[in-house]
Amino acid sequence: MAIHEKSLIDPERVLRKDKLLIDGIDISGDWNLIILPRVVQDYDLKFLKEVMEEPEGKTILQCYQCSYCTASCPVHNYWDERYNPRHFIHLARLGLLDELQKYTDVMWRCVSCHKCTHRCPKGVLVEEVVKAILKAMSKRGLIEEYPSKKFDKFFFDAVYQYGRIEDGELLFGWIEKQGYRVTKDPLLKKPIPFMGNIPQWLKELALKPLKNMNIGFLLLNAKHMLFHPKTKEWNRFKQVLRKVLEEEGTSVS
Amino acid sequence: MMQELRVRKPPLGGIGKRVAYYPGCSLEGASRAYDVSARLVTKELGLELDYIEDYNCCGAMETKNVTFWGTILLNARNMSLARKQGHSAIIAPCNGCSFSLQRAEYFLETDKEILEKVNRLLEEAGVDPLREIPHTYHLLEWIYHEAGPERVKERTKKPLKGLRIASYYGCLYTRPHFYARTYAHGAEQESRNRMRETADDDERPYYMEALLEAAGAESVEIEPMHTQCCGGPHSLSDEQVSEKFVQMILQTAKEKGADIIATECPLCHASLEMYRHRLLMKGVSNADTPAAYFTQLLGLAFGYSVSDVKLKDNLSDPLPTLKRLGIV
């Protein structure tokens, strides 16, 4: 659906008849398709302002709807045609929020590959604008929690707490969040990679260094899992970060 | 095509032989192979990496969706630390890290208000404010420009003869041009002055191919999959899409006859290896091409051993392939 305007036509408004007679005159042929007019009154003009208030969303007005972003997008091309950044920008600018809400199941699927931003001839930061639209929608409660948002939050919490992330903790923490039972050692409550009711692929991958007798790798990662790598002078910076987040209205755990 | 592109001249003045090194969290843990091999290779090529002490996470592509100001601040702290150590160039070996630092660079450079606010916050946090904004370059770009294929050829002791390599660059190495400062055909005139000469070609990057070819390997074109996304920040949160993308990359590499995929980002590398394993478990055919960091392959060509470049850390087992071709 590269030509997205078609999606604005409700199917129940399209009348198509095999034989169309009006006042006894047969007008079948090219004339047998009638689209009933649709009156839209629920434009929300404030929404565009809200998107532009996000620092990432400022460039939204430069868009001239050429669809280069959509044509480049791997999610659109290889996953779901309904993911259409050009359309999202169009709807956000019109303020057609109920139309925008029809795409909440795909809108979060952006993989941040930045092909759209890179190729945009008008200098719109497309990826950032789509994220700004998502943020503005979240603030209004128009979109429910979605997987990538949960992961982003989870990632940020690790950064906020220690200043650095740790791969093992991130991976197993996320797996645990998905509802798998991760076995932990009784003393420090850290996950044990080879045990528990975790997905089979992960168990096999975690066992590979052990099978290869890759002792250095195992020791290093075990050390990191037990003693989380930290930025030393983090506490004072963390307080400033906290202040910034509160100003922004982002919740901190 | 390759020959024509490779004559692009290095910039006046260059990036510098001694630079600040921002390894990023991943390289000190699960991707230590990249860190170790990058240090070996750069030392061999006469370049020096100065580790940024006490750095923090760059936020990758995740935290920017949670907080704009927080992410800019995280990166500004790292930039400030690099400046304190006396550097005006930062080298990041990870696409995510270089993206994050370059993104912050873009916003700090183009918006004075952002810079002022960030400087105020940095002072409050006890970090030196940014008087000059350091530039961030990807490790690959730096090696290409400060050492180059010529020097790689000089140093090669054991050429990677007969090894067919598919170079995989991932997304954020040359994209978007606002941040990576590549030449882009779509860019408007006013953003052209920010672009730099050292940057790789935006749609057809070739630096990795050039370096590996200089080390004696044969490169395999997998366009357009060389810059196709691996799932990136959604590798864990959106498994279906990531799996499909990785399958496309691996199958293209196999079809074109590549023995191994060379990577330059720990996240792409992990994503390729993880989903390769899962695809093989599912019985998907043509998805068994192993992956190795380009620095590991260069290290092997320079005469280092398998354990020197930590080839055992690669979960996709490139060893049997390399043994079969008589490289190790």
XYZ file of N, CA and C in Angstrom, chain A:
759
model
N 0.833 -1.192 0.000
C 0.000 0.000 0.000
C 0.873 1.250 0.000
N 1.626 1.353 -1.066
C 2.494 2.530 -1.121
C 1.661 3.792 -1.286
N 0.530 3.684 -2.000
C -0.363 4.847 -2.126
C -1.332 4.776 -0.966
N -1.005 5.489 0.114
C -1.742 5.252 1.344
C -3.099 5.910 1.370
N -3.335 6.881 0.485
C -4.618 7.583 0.545
C -5.790 6.605 0.393
N -5.550 5.489 -0.305
C -6.608 4.490 -0.469
C -7.122 4.006 0.885
N -6.198 3.994 1.876
C -6.603 3.461 3.167
C -7.592 4.370 3.872
N -7.679 5.622 3.419
C -8.612 6.539 4.066
C -10.053 6.294 3.627
N -10.222 5.432 2.597
C -11.574 5.117 2.134
C -12.086 3.916 2.916
N -13.150 4.075 3.652
C -13.709 2.936 4.374
C -14.329 1.971 3.371
N -14.137 0.662 3.556
C -14.705 -0.297 2.595
C -16.224 -0.190 2.481
N -16.896 0.149 3.589
C -18.364 0.186 3.514
C -18.889 1.392 2.734
N -17.982 2.312 2.413
C -18.413 3.475 1.636
C -18.272 3.257 0.125
N -17.664 2.127 -0.222
C -17.473 1.879 -1.655
C -18.661 1.079 -2.179
N -19.389 1.660 -3.107
C -20.522 0.953 -3.704
C -20.133 0.541 -5.114
N -20.179 -0.766 -5.358
C -19.838 -1.226 -6.700
C -20.979 -2.125 -7.178
N -21.559 -1.812 -8.282
C -22.675 -2.603 -8.784
C -22.351 -3.113 -10.180
N -22.772 -4.346 -10.460
C -22.508 -4.916 -11.775
C -23.262 -4.146 -12.848
N -24.510 -3.823 -12.511
C -25.323 -3.104 -13.497
C -25.957 -1.937 -12.770
N -25.630 -0.758 -13.219
C -26.114 0.410 -12.497
C -27.089 1.198 -13.372
N -28.329 1.269 -12.889
C -29.353 2.019 -13.629
C -29.780 3.216 -12.799
N -29.680 4.388 -13.368
C -30.168 5.563 -12.659
C -31.193 6.242 -13.561
N -32.403 6.416 -13.013
C -33.520 6.975 -13.789
C -33.707 6.239 -15.112
N -33.565 4.919 -15.059
C -33.801 4.115 -16.248
C -32.680 4.140 -17.255
N -31.577 4.857 -16.933
C -30.464 4.904 -17.881
C -29.344 4.015 -17.355
N -28.816 3.140 -18.213
C -27.758 2.219 -17.814
C -26.421 2.960 -17.861
N -25.794 3.152 -16.699
C -24.487 3.831 -16.691
C -23.389 2.882 -16.218
N -23.549 1.581 -16.469
C -22.511 0.611 -16.115
C -21.239 0.912 -16.902
N -20.167 0.274 -16.512
C -18.879 0.549 -17.163
C -17.985 1.260 -16.164
N -17.294 2.277 -16.603
C -16.409 2.994 -15.687
C -17.165 3.705 -14.580
N -18.426 3.859 -14.755
C -19.201 4.659 -13.800
C -19.822 3.817 -12.703
N -19.544 2.524 -12.686
C -20.270 1.703 -11.727
C -19.654 1.709 -10.329
N -18.635 2.540 -10.103
C -18.038 2.616 -8.767
C -18.353 3.972 -8.152
N -18.971 3.938 -7.002
C -19.291 5.200 -6.336
C -18.702 5.175 -4.928
N -17.993 6.202 -4.581
C -17.497 6.302 -3.211
C -18.299 7.384 -2.500
N -18.977 6.976 -1.442
C -19.781 7.946 -0.707
C -18.855 8.935 0.001
N -19.197 10.175 0.042
C -18.325 11.159 0.698
C -18.197 10.878 2.188
N -17.010 11.176 2.694
C -16.777 10.955 4.114
C -16.460 12.304 4.753
N -17.161 12.612 5.802
C -16.931 13.893 6.454
C -16.074 13.659 7.691
N -14.910 14.259 7.721
C -14.037 14.106 8.881
C -14.048 15.403 9.661
N -14.402 15.290 10.918
C -14.454 16.517 11.712
C -13.506 16.455 12.898
N -12.914 15.263 13.082
C -12.127 15.106 14.307
C -10.634 15.365 14.081
N -10.299 16.369 13.296
C -8.900 16.765 13.186
C -8.450 17.320 14.536
N -7.329 16.837 15.002
C -6.815 17.378 16.251
C -5.549 18.168 15.951
N -5.702 19.458 15.787
C -4.573 20.271 15.324
C -3.502 20.452 16.401
N -3.881 20.174 17.650
C -2.896 20.312 18.729
C -1.839 19.222 18.666
N -2.205 18.101 18.050
C -1.287 16.952 18.057
C 0.025 17.276 17.362
N -0.050 17.993 16.251
C 1.168 18.357 15.518
C 2.098 19.188 16.403
N 1.500 20.079 17.174
C 2.291 20.904 18.094
C 3.000 20.024 19.108
N 2.248 19.042 19.606
C 2.838 18.148 20.615
C 4.020 17.375 20.036
N 3.878 16.936 18.769
C 5.000 16.222 18.137
C 6.190 17.168 17.989
N 5.908 18.406 17.605
C 7.009 19.349 17.363
C 7.665 19.837 18.640
N 6.975 19.646 19.763
C 7.593 20.000 21.039
C 8.682 19.014 21.440
N 8.571 17.774 20.933
C 9.651 16.813 21.168
C 10.865 17.286 20.365
N 12.064 17.272 20.971
C 13.230 17.789 20.224
C 13.477 17.037 18.920
N 13.052 15.773 18.829
C 13.301 14.989 17.619
C 12.287 15.299 16.529
N 11.159 15.888 16.917
C 10.050 16.006 15.967
C 10.015 17.300 15.188
N 11.029 18.137 15.383
C 10.975 19.489 14.806
C 10.924 19.516 13.288
N 11.519 18.495 12.651
C 11.631 18.553 11.192
C 10.388 18.034 10.465
N 9.332 17.721 11.190
C 8.163 17.070 10.559
C 7.550 17.932 9.450
N 7.617 19.250 9.583
C 6.967 20.117 8.603
C 7.692 20.162 7.266
N 8.968 19.732 7.234
C 9.710 19.791 5.973
C 9.275 18.725 4.972
N 8.536 17.735 5.459
C 8.176 16.600 4.602
C 7.262 17.031 3.452
N 7.604 16.607 2.219
C 6.672 16.868 1.117
C 6.099 15.585 0.513
N 6.057 14.552 1.334
C 5.296 13.339 1.002
C 5.751 12.659 -0.290
N 7.068 12.552 -0.491
C 7.537 11.906 -1.716
C 7.580 10.394 -1.572
N 7.580 9.910 -0.325
C 7.555 8.472 -0.058
C 8.889 7.760 -0.296
N 9.967 8.508 -0.362
C 11.280 7.874 -0.474
C 11.570 7.054 0.789
N 11.131 7.564 1.935
C 11.356 6.850 3.199
C 10.675 5.488 3.179
N 9.405 5.481 2.759
C 8.662 4.225 2.734
C 9.258 3.251 1.727
N 9.680 3.794 0.583
C 10.262 2.926 -0.435
C 11.565 2.296 0.052
N 12.287 2.960 0.965
C 13.553 2.430 1.461
C 13.379 1.501 2.649
N 12.245 1.599 3.317
C 12.093 0.971 4.639
C 12.088 -0.555 4.567
N 13.005 -1.248 5.280
C 12.996 -2.711 5.240
C 11.778 -3.321 5.940
N 11.256 -2.624 6.935
C 10.074 -3.175 7.612
C 8.885 -3.142 6.660
N 8.780 -2.051 5.903
C 7.700 -1.941 4.926
C 7.883 -2.974 3.804
N 9.104 -3.110 3.318
C 9.344 -3.962 2.149
C 9.359 -5.443 2.474
N 9.917 -5.803 3.623
C 10.109 -7.229 3.893
C 9.221 -7.768 4.999
N 8.538 -6.890 5.734
C 7.739 -7.429 6.835
C 6.260 -7.123 6.680
N 5.872 -5.850 6.796
C 4.451 -5.529 6.788
C 4.232 -4.263 5.977
N 3.448 -4.364 4.932
C 3.192 -3.210 4.074
C 2.497 -2.082 4.812
N 1.830 -2.427 5.889
C 1.090 -1.385 6.604
C 2.013 -0.445 7.364
N 3.269 -0.841 7.555
C 4.220 0.075 8.190
C 4.657 1.097 7.150
N 4.226 2.328 7.307
C 4.411 3.334 6.257
C 4.728 4.699 6.866
N 6.021 5.002 7.054
C 6.392 6.248 7.742
C 5.794 7.499 7.094
N 5.717 7.505 5.773
C 5.143 8.668 5.092
C 3.701 8.893 5.539
N 2.953 7.791 5.640
C 1.559 7.875 6.042
C 1.431 8.362 7.476
N 2.326 7.874 8.355
C 2.270 8.287 9.758
C 2.501 9.803 9.871
N 3.460 10.294 9.084
C 3.744 11.732 9.122
C 2.540 12.513 8.597
N 1.954 12.007 7.519
C 0.778 12.641 6.928
C -0.356 12.735 7.947
N -0.639 11.603 8.590
C -1.760 11.575 9.538
C -1.479 12.453 10.755
N -0.215 12.432 11.207
C 0.117 13.246 12.377
C -0.047 14.722 12.055
N 0.306 15.099 10.824
C 0.172 16.505 10.467
C -1.291 16.916 10.329
N -2.117 15.990 9.801
C -3.544 16.284 9.706
C -4.196 16.257 11.086
N -3.588 15.463 11.981
C -4.211 15.287 13.292
C -5.347 14.285 13.252
N -5.267 13.338 12.333
C -6.301 12.300 12.246
C -5.939 11.157 13.186
N -6.246 11.347 14.452
C -5.728 10.413 15.442
C -6.388 9.044 15.388
N -7.680 8.993 15.043
C -8.301 7.662 15.013
C -7.776 6.835 13.851
N -7.376 7.502 12.757
C -6.728 6.779 11.658
C -5.346 6.289 12.108
N -4.630 7.158 12.810
C -3.286 6.818 13.277
C -3.348 5.629 14.230
N -4.412 5.591 15.015
C -4.546 4.509 16.001
C -4.734 3.139 15.363
N -5.164 3.120 14.089
C -5.334 1.836 13.407
C -3.994 1.154 13.179
N -2.885 1.923 13.283
C -1.567 1.361 12.991
C -0.743 1.099 14.248
N -1.375 1.167 15.409
C -0.589 1.018 16.642
C 0.098 -0.343 16.732
N -0.437 -1.362 16.047
C 0.190 -2.690 16.120
C 1.482 -2.771 15.315
N 1.673 -1.891 14.325
C 2.926 -1.938 13.549
C 3.851 -0.744 13.785
N 3.318 0.321 14.336
C 4.106 1.563 14.419
C 5.413 1.422 15.190
N 5.438 0.529 16.149
C 6.643 0.380 16.977
C 7.698 -0.484 16.309
N 7.384 -1.053 15.142
C 8.289 -2.041 14.552
C 9.542 -1.460 13.912
N 9.695 -0.147 13.893
C 10.889 0.492 13.311
C 12.154 -0.095 13.923
N 13.096 -0.558 13.075
C 14.323 -1.162 13.586
C 15.475 -0.158 13.667
N 15.175 1.130 13.497
C 16.180 2.200 13.587
C 17.349 1.988 12.633
N 17.066 1.616 11.389
C 18.171 1.431 10.448
C 18.510 2.733 9.741
N 17.642 3.739 9.876
C 17.911 5.085 9.373
C 18.074 5.194 7.866
N 17.538 4.231 7.110
C 17.550 4.394 5.658
C 16.670 5.575 5.275
N 15.542 5.699 5.976
C 14.594 6.773 5.678
C 15.228 8.136 5.881
N 15.850 8.316 7.058
C 16.464 9.605 7.367
C 17.579 9.914 6.384
N 18.353 8.895 6.069
C 19.501 9.085 5.199
C 19.088 9.555 3.813
N 18.016 8.950 3.296
C 17.666 9.218 1.900
C 16.703 10.381 1.726
N 16.141 10.883 2.800
C 15.127 11.939 2.679
C 15.699 13.161 1.964
N 15.084 13.567 0.851
C 15.621 14.713 0.107
C 15.316 16.052 0.765
N 14.460 16.037 1.780
C 14.073 17.299 2.403
C 14.702 17.486 3.785
N 15.540 16.560 4.181
C 16.202 16.718 5.467
C 15.313 16.471 6.674
N 14.288 15.638 6.510
C 13.461 15.261 7.662
C 14.180 14.125 8.389
N 14.296 14.217 9.704
C 14.863 13.096 10.460
C 13.738 12.075 10.667
N 13.442 11.297 9.616
C 12.215 10.503 9.594
C 12.126 9.547 10.788
N 13.236 8.830 11.037
C 13.197 7.855 12.133
C 12.852 8.557 13.430
N 13.496 9.685 13.672
C 13.276 10.405 14.922
C 11.855 10.981 14.966
N 11.359 11.417 13.819
C 10.010 11.979 13.788
C 8.979 10.902 14.120
N 9.161 9.702 13.548
C 8.221 8.616 13.844
C 8.267 8.284 15.338
N 9.485 8.293 15.907
C 9.602 8.039 17.349
C 8.941 9.163 18.145
N 9.043 10.401 17.646
C 8.403 11.527 18.329
C 6.885 11.391 18.279
N 6.362 10.905 17.137
C 4.919 10.679 17.031
C 4.489 9.627 18.055
N 5.298 8.554 18.148
C 5.000 7.498 19.124
C 5.003 8.047 20.542
N 5.994 8.897 20.841
C 6.083 9.478 22.185
C 4.852 10.327 22.483
N 4.481 11.161 21.492
C 3.329 12.032 21.690
C 2.057 11.209 21.886
N 1.967 10.083 21.142
C 0.797 9.216 21.296
C 0.782 8.560 22.670
N 1.969 8.137 23.140
C 2.047 7.520 24.463
C 1.618 8.497 25.545
N 2.054 9.753 25.383
C 1.711 10.752 26.398
C 0.201 10.959 26.485
N -0.476 10.798 25.353
C -1.932 10.946 25.347
C -2.646 9.651 25.697
N -1.871 8.571 25.832
C -2.484 7.278 26.137
C -3.173 6.657 24.942
N -2.737 7.005 23.736
C -3.379 6.459 22.535
C -2.782 5.130 22.117
N -1.630 4.772 22.711
C -0.983 3.528 22.312
C -0.569 2.785 23.572
N -0.803 1.478 23.551
C -0.478 0.685 24.733
C 1.009 0.372 24.758
N 1.459 -0.184 25.849
C 2.848 -0.638 25.960
C 3.153 -1.597 24.817
N 4.319 -1.435 24.202
C 4.695 -2.336 23.127
C 6.062 -2.913 23.444
N 6.405 -4.081 22.847
C 7.631 -4.781 23.258
C 8.885 -3.924 23.226
N 9.080 -3.139 22.136
C 10.343 -2.414 22.046
C 10.414 -1.331 23.108
N 9.276 -0.781 23.493
C 9.284 0.248 24.534
C 9.685 -0.371 25.870
N 9.162 -1.572 26.109
C 9.519 -2.274 27.341
C 11.018 -2.530 27.379
N 11.554 -2.951 26.219
C 12.985 -3.258 26.179
C 13.817 -1.988 26.353
N 13.400 -0.906 25.688
C 14.133 0.353 25.812
C 14.189 0.802 27.267
N 13.074 0.646 27.945
C 12.984 1.057 29.355
C 13.907 0.178 30.209
N 13.861 -1.115 29.902
C 14.679 -2.084 30.619
C 16.164 -1.767 30.438
N 16.530 -1.442 29.210
C 17.909 -1.079 28.879
C 18.306 0.194 29.617
N 17.413 1.170 29.565
C 17.746 2.451 30.192
C 17.921 2.310 31.695
N 17.090 1.472 32.312
C 17.201 1.288 33.764
C 18.580 0.763 34.147
N 19.116 -0.172 33.315
C 20.449 -0.712 33.594
C 21.497 0.388 33.482
N 21.367 1.229 32.451
C 22.319 2.323 32.268
C 22.220 3.295 33.438
N 20.998 3.601 33.813
C 20.767 4.585 34.873
C 21.351 4.106 36.198
N 21.206 2.822 36.443
C 21.645 2.301 37.734
C 23.169 2.238 37.843
N 23.829 1.720 36.785
C 25.263 1.449 36.902
C 26.133 2.344 36.019
N 25.542 2.988 35.023
C 26.351 3.756 34.086
C 26.817 2.917 32.912
N 26.769 1.600 33.087
C 27.155 0.708 31.991
C 26.188 -0.459 31.941
N 26.145 -1.113 30.791
C 25.301 -2.298 30.693
C 26.176 -3.539 30.697
N 25.536 -4.670 30.931
C 26.269 -5.930 30.917
C 25.442 -6.899 30.091
N 26.069 -7.513 29.085
C 25.325 -8.309 28.107
C 24.520 -9.442 28.736
N 25.171 -10.175 29.649
C 24.519 -11.330 30.262
C 23.287 -10.930 31.039
N 23.447 -9.877 31.823
C 22.326 -9.424 32.642
C 21.168 -8.977 31.754
N 21.520 -8.262 30.677
C 20.509 -7.747 29.765
C 19.736 -8.900 29.116
N 20.502 -9.892 28.632
C 19.897 -11.024 27.929
C 19.005 -11.836 28.864
N 19.579 -12.227 30.018
C 18.800 -13.091 30.906
C 17.685 -12.334 31.617
N 17.940 -11.051 31.890
C 16.892 -10.237 32.486
C 15.696 -10.127 31.555
N 15.981 -9.966 30.269
C 14.910 -9.837 29.277
C 14.167 -11.159 29.123
N 14.942 -12.272 29.088
C 14.329 -13.598 28.982
C 13.383 -13.829 30.162
N 13.843 -13.416 31.347
C 13.024 -13.594 32.537
C 11.745 -12.764 32.431
N 11.888 -11.570 31.866
C 10.726 -10.693 31.696
C 9.704 -11.295 30.740
N 10.187 -12.165 29.832
C 9.287 -12.810 28.875
C 8.506 -13.947 29.514
N 8.813 -14.259 30.766
C 8.061 -15.294 31.458
C 8.785 -16.624 31.579
N 10.062 -16.687 31.173
C 10.829 -17.933 31.344
C 11.361 -17.991 32.772
N 11.551 -19.217 33.261
C 12.069 -19.375 34.619
C 13.595 -19.487 34.535
N 14.277 -18.469 35.010
C 15.739 -18.464 34.975
C 16.257 -18.919 36.334
N 17.134 -19.947 36.328
C 17.687 -20.437 37.587
C 18.755 -19.468 38.089
N 18.691 -19.188 39.392
C 19.675 -18.252 39.946
C 20.415 -18.914 41.092
N 21.648 -18.452 41.297
C 22.387 -19.029 42.411
C 21.800 -18.480 43.713
N 21.832 -19.296 44.792
C 21.119 -18.905 46.011
C 21.744 -17.713 46.739
N 23.038 -17.521 46.524
C 23.714 -16.517 47.342
C 23.538 -15.097 46.780
N 23.977 -14.915 45.526
C 23.981 -13.553 44.961
C 22.776 -13.283 44.058
N 21.959 -14.320 43.852
C 20.757 -14.180 43.007
C 21.105 -13.747 41.584
N 22.186 -14.336 41.043
C 22.537 -14.042 39.659
C 22.166 -15.245 38.795
N 21.745 -15.019 37.544
C 21.311 -16.131 36.697
C 22.450 -17.091 36.349
N 22.108 -18.391 36.275
C 23.071 -19.393 35.817
C 22.689 -19.747 34.384
N 23.571 -19.437 33.433
C 23.186 -19.501 32.009
C 22.764 -20.880 31.510
N 23.353 -21.951 32.045
C 23.123 -23.266 31.430
C 21.910 -23.980 32.008
N 21.295 -23.421 33.020
C 20.231 -24.141 33.706
C 18.908 -23.404 33.579
N 17.877 -24.024 34.171
C 16.581 -23.368 34.200
C 15.775 -23.648 32.958
N 14.595 -23.090 32.968
C 13.642 -23.363 31.901
C 13.726 -22.283 30.821
N 14.940 -22.052 30.338
C 15.127 -21.003 29.333
C 15.010 -21.619 27.936
N 14.836 -20.793 26.885
C 14.708 -21.356 25.534
C 15.915 -22.231 25.161
N 15.636 -23.267 24.384
C 16.678 -24.242 24.055
C 17.853 -23.611 23.304
N 17.544 -22.691 22.374
C 18.619 -22.081 21.576
C 19.593 -21.325 22.458
N 19.059 -20.687 23.496
C 19.911 -19.893 24.373
C 20.795 -20.812 25.213
N 20.181 -21.924 25.660
C 20.937 -22.878 26.470
C 22.103 -23.434 25.650
N 21.814 -23.803 24.411
C 22.871 -24.368 23.555
C 23.973 -23.357 23.278
N 23.559 -22.111 23.027
C 24.560 -21.075 22.755
C 25.428 -20.813 23.981
N 24.778 -20.790 25.159
C 25.521 -20.517 26.392
C 26.492 -21.646 26.705
N 26.148 -22.867 26.235
C 27.017 -24.021 26.507
C 28.240 -24.069 25.593
N 28.179 -23.339 24.477
C 29.263 -23.432 23.485
C 30.646 -23.084 24.039
N 30.801 -21.962 24.754
C 32.132 -21.660 25.303
C 32.615 -22.743 26.268
N 31.666 -23.371 26.974
C 32.036 -24.428 27.921
C 32.553 -25.644 27.162
N 31.854 -25.996 26.068
C 32.272 -27.136 25.253
C 33.624 -26.882 24.602
N 33.832 -25.607 24.185
C 35.105 -25.260 23.533
C 36.239 -25.080 24.525
N 35.923 -25.235 25.827
C 36.913 -24.998 26.892
C 37.508 -23.593 26.774
N 36.629 -22.634 26.499
C 37.064 -21.255 26.352
C 37.045 -20.595 27.737
N 38.046 -20.958 28.549
C 38.021 -20.591 29.969
C 38.064 -19.071 30.170
N 38.910 -18.391 29.397
C 39.052 -16.943 29.551
C 37.728 -16.230 29.358
N 37.000 -16.637 28.336
C 35.697 -16.036 28.020
C 34.701 -16.274 29.155
N 34.680 -17.516 29.643
C 33.749 -17.870 30.717
C 34.051 -17.070 31.981
N 35.338 -16.993 32.329
C 35.716 -16.294 33.558
C 35.363 -14.817 33.490
N 35.667 -14.204 32.328
C 35.398 -12.777 32.180
C 33.904 -12.487 32.329
N 33.090 -13.300 31.639
C 31.656 -13.033 31.681
C 31.046 -13.378 33.021
N 31.588 -14.423 33.672
C 31.113 -14.760 35.014
C 31.431 -13.611 35.972
N 32.632 -13.055 35.806
C 33.036 -11.940 36.665
C 32.076 -10.756 36.471
N 31.759 -10.491 35.207
C 30.866 -9.359 34.940
C 29.464 -9.594 35.453
N 29.036 -10.868 35.389
C 27.679 -11.148 35.869
C 27.611 -11.022 37.383
N 28.691 -11.445 38.052
C 28.699 -11.377 39.513
C 28.908 -9.939 39.995
N 29.887 -9.279 39.385
C 30.157 -7.896 39.787
C 29.900 -7.008 38.589
N 28.754 -6.386 38.596
C 28.335 -5.572 37.455
C 29.354 -4.465 37.172
N 29.822 -4.332 35.918
C 30.742 -3.235 35.619
C 30.066 -1.890 35.899
N 30.809 -1.009 36.534
C 30.207 0.276 36.918
C 31.086 1.416 36.465
N 30.450 2.559 36.223
C 31.209 3.788 36.019
C 31.492 4.334 37.413
N 32.767 4.653 37.677
C 33.143 4.972 39.067
C 32.476 6.236 39.582
N 32.652 7.323 38.838
C 32.073 8.574 39.333
C 30.666 8.747 38.771
N 29.798 7.872 39.166
C 28.471 7.865 38.555
C 27.431 8.582 39.403
N 27.590 8.529 40.740
C 26.502 8.986 41.616
C 26.106 10.440 41.408
N 27.113 11.299 41.276
C 26.793 12.711 41.115
C 26.120 12.954 39.756
N 26.611 12.232 38.738
C 26.041 12.362 37.399
C 24.603 11.838 37.380
N 24.406 10.762 38.132
C 23.083 10.134 38.195
C 22.033 11.101 38.734
N 22.454 11.899 39.728
C 21.505 12.864 40.298
C 21.080 13.900 39.262
N 22.044 14.364 38.459
C 21.711 15.321 37.400
C 20.790 14.661 36.373
N 21.113 13.411 36.055
C 20.301 12.660 35.095
C 18.870 12.542 35.604
N 18.757 12.292 36.891
C 17.435 12.152 37.509
C 16.640 13.445 37.369
N 17.332 14.552 37.604
C 16.682 15.862 37.501
C 16.159 16.098 36.079
N 17.029 15.760 35.106
C 16.654 15.938 33.701
C 15.422 15.103 33.358
N 15.429 13.859 33.837
C 14.311 12.963 33.537
C 13.016 13.479 34.148
N 13.122 14.014 35.364
C 11.912 14.527 36.014
C 11.368 15.743 35.268
N 12.281 16.587 34.783
C 11.859 17.743 33.979
C 11.121 17.290 32.720
N 11.643 16.203 32.148
C 11.080 15.687 30.895
C 9.765 14.952 31.116
N 9.552 14.544 32.358
C 8.348 13.780 32.659
C 8.506 12.296 32.420
N 9.750 11.806 32.429
C 9.992 10.367 32.282
C 10.084 9.761 33.672
N 9.410 8.646 33.864
C 9.438 8.027 35.190
C 10.755 7.285 35.389
N 11.275 7.337 36.597
C 12.522 6.661 36.924
C 12.213 5.578 37.938
N 12.827 4.416 37.740
C 12.562 3.336 38.692
C 13.526 3.441 39.870
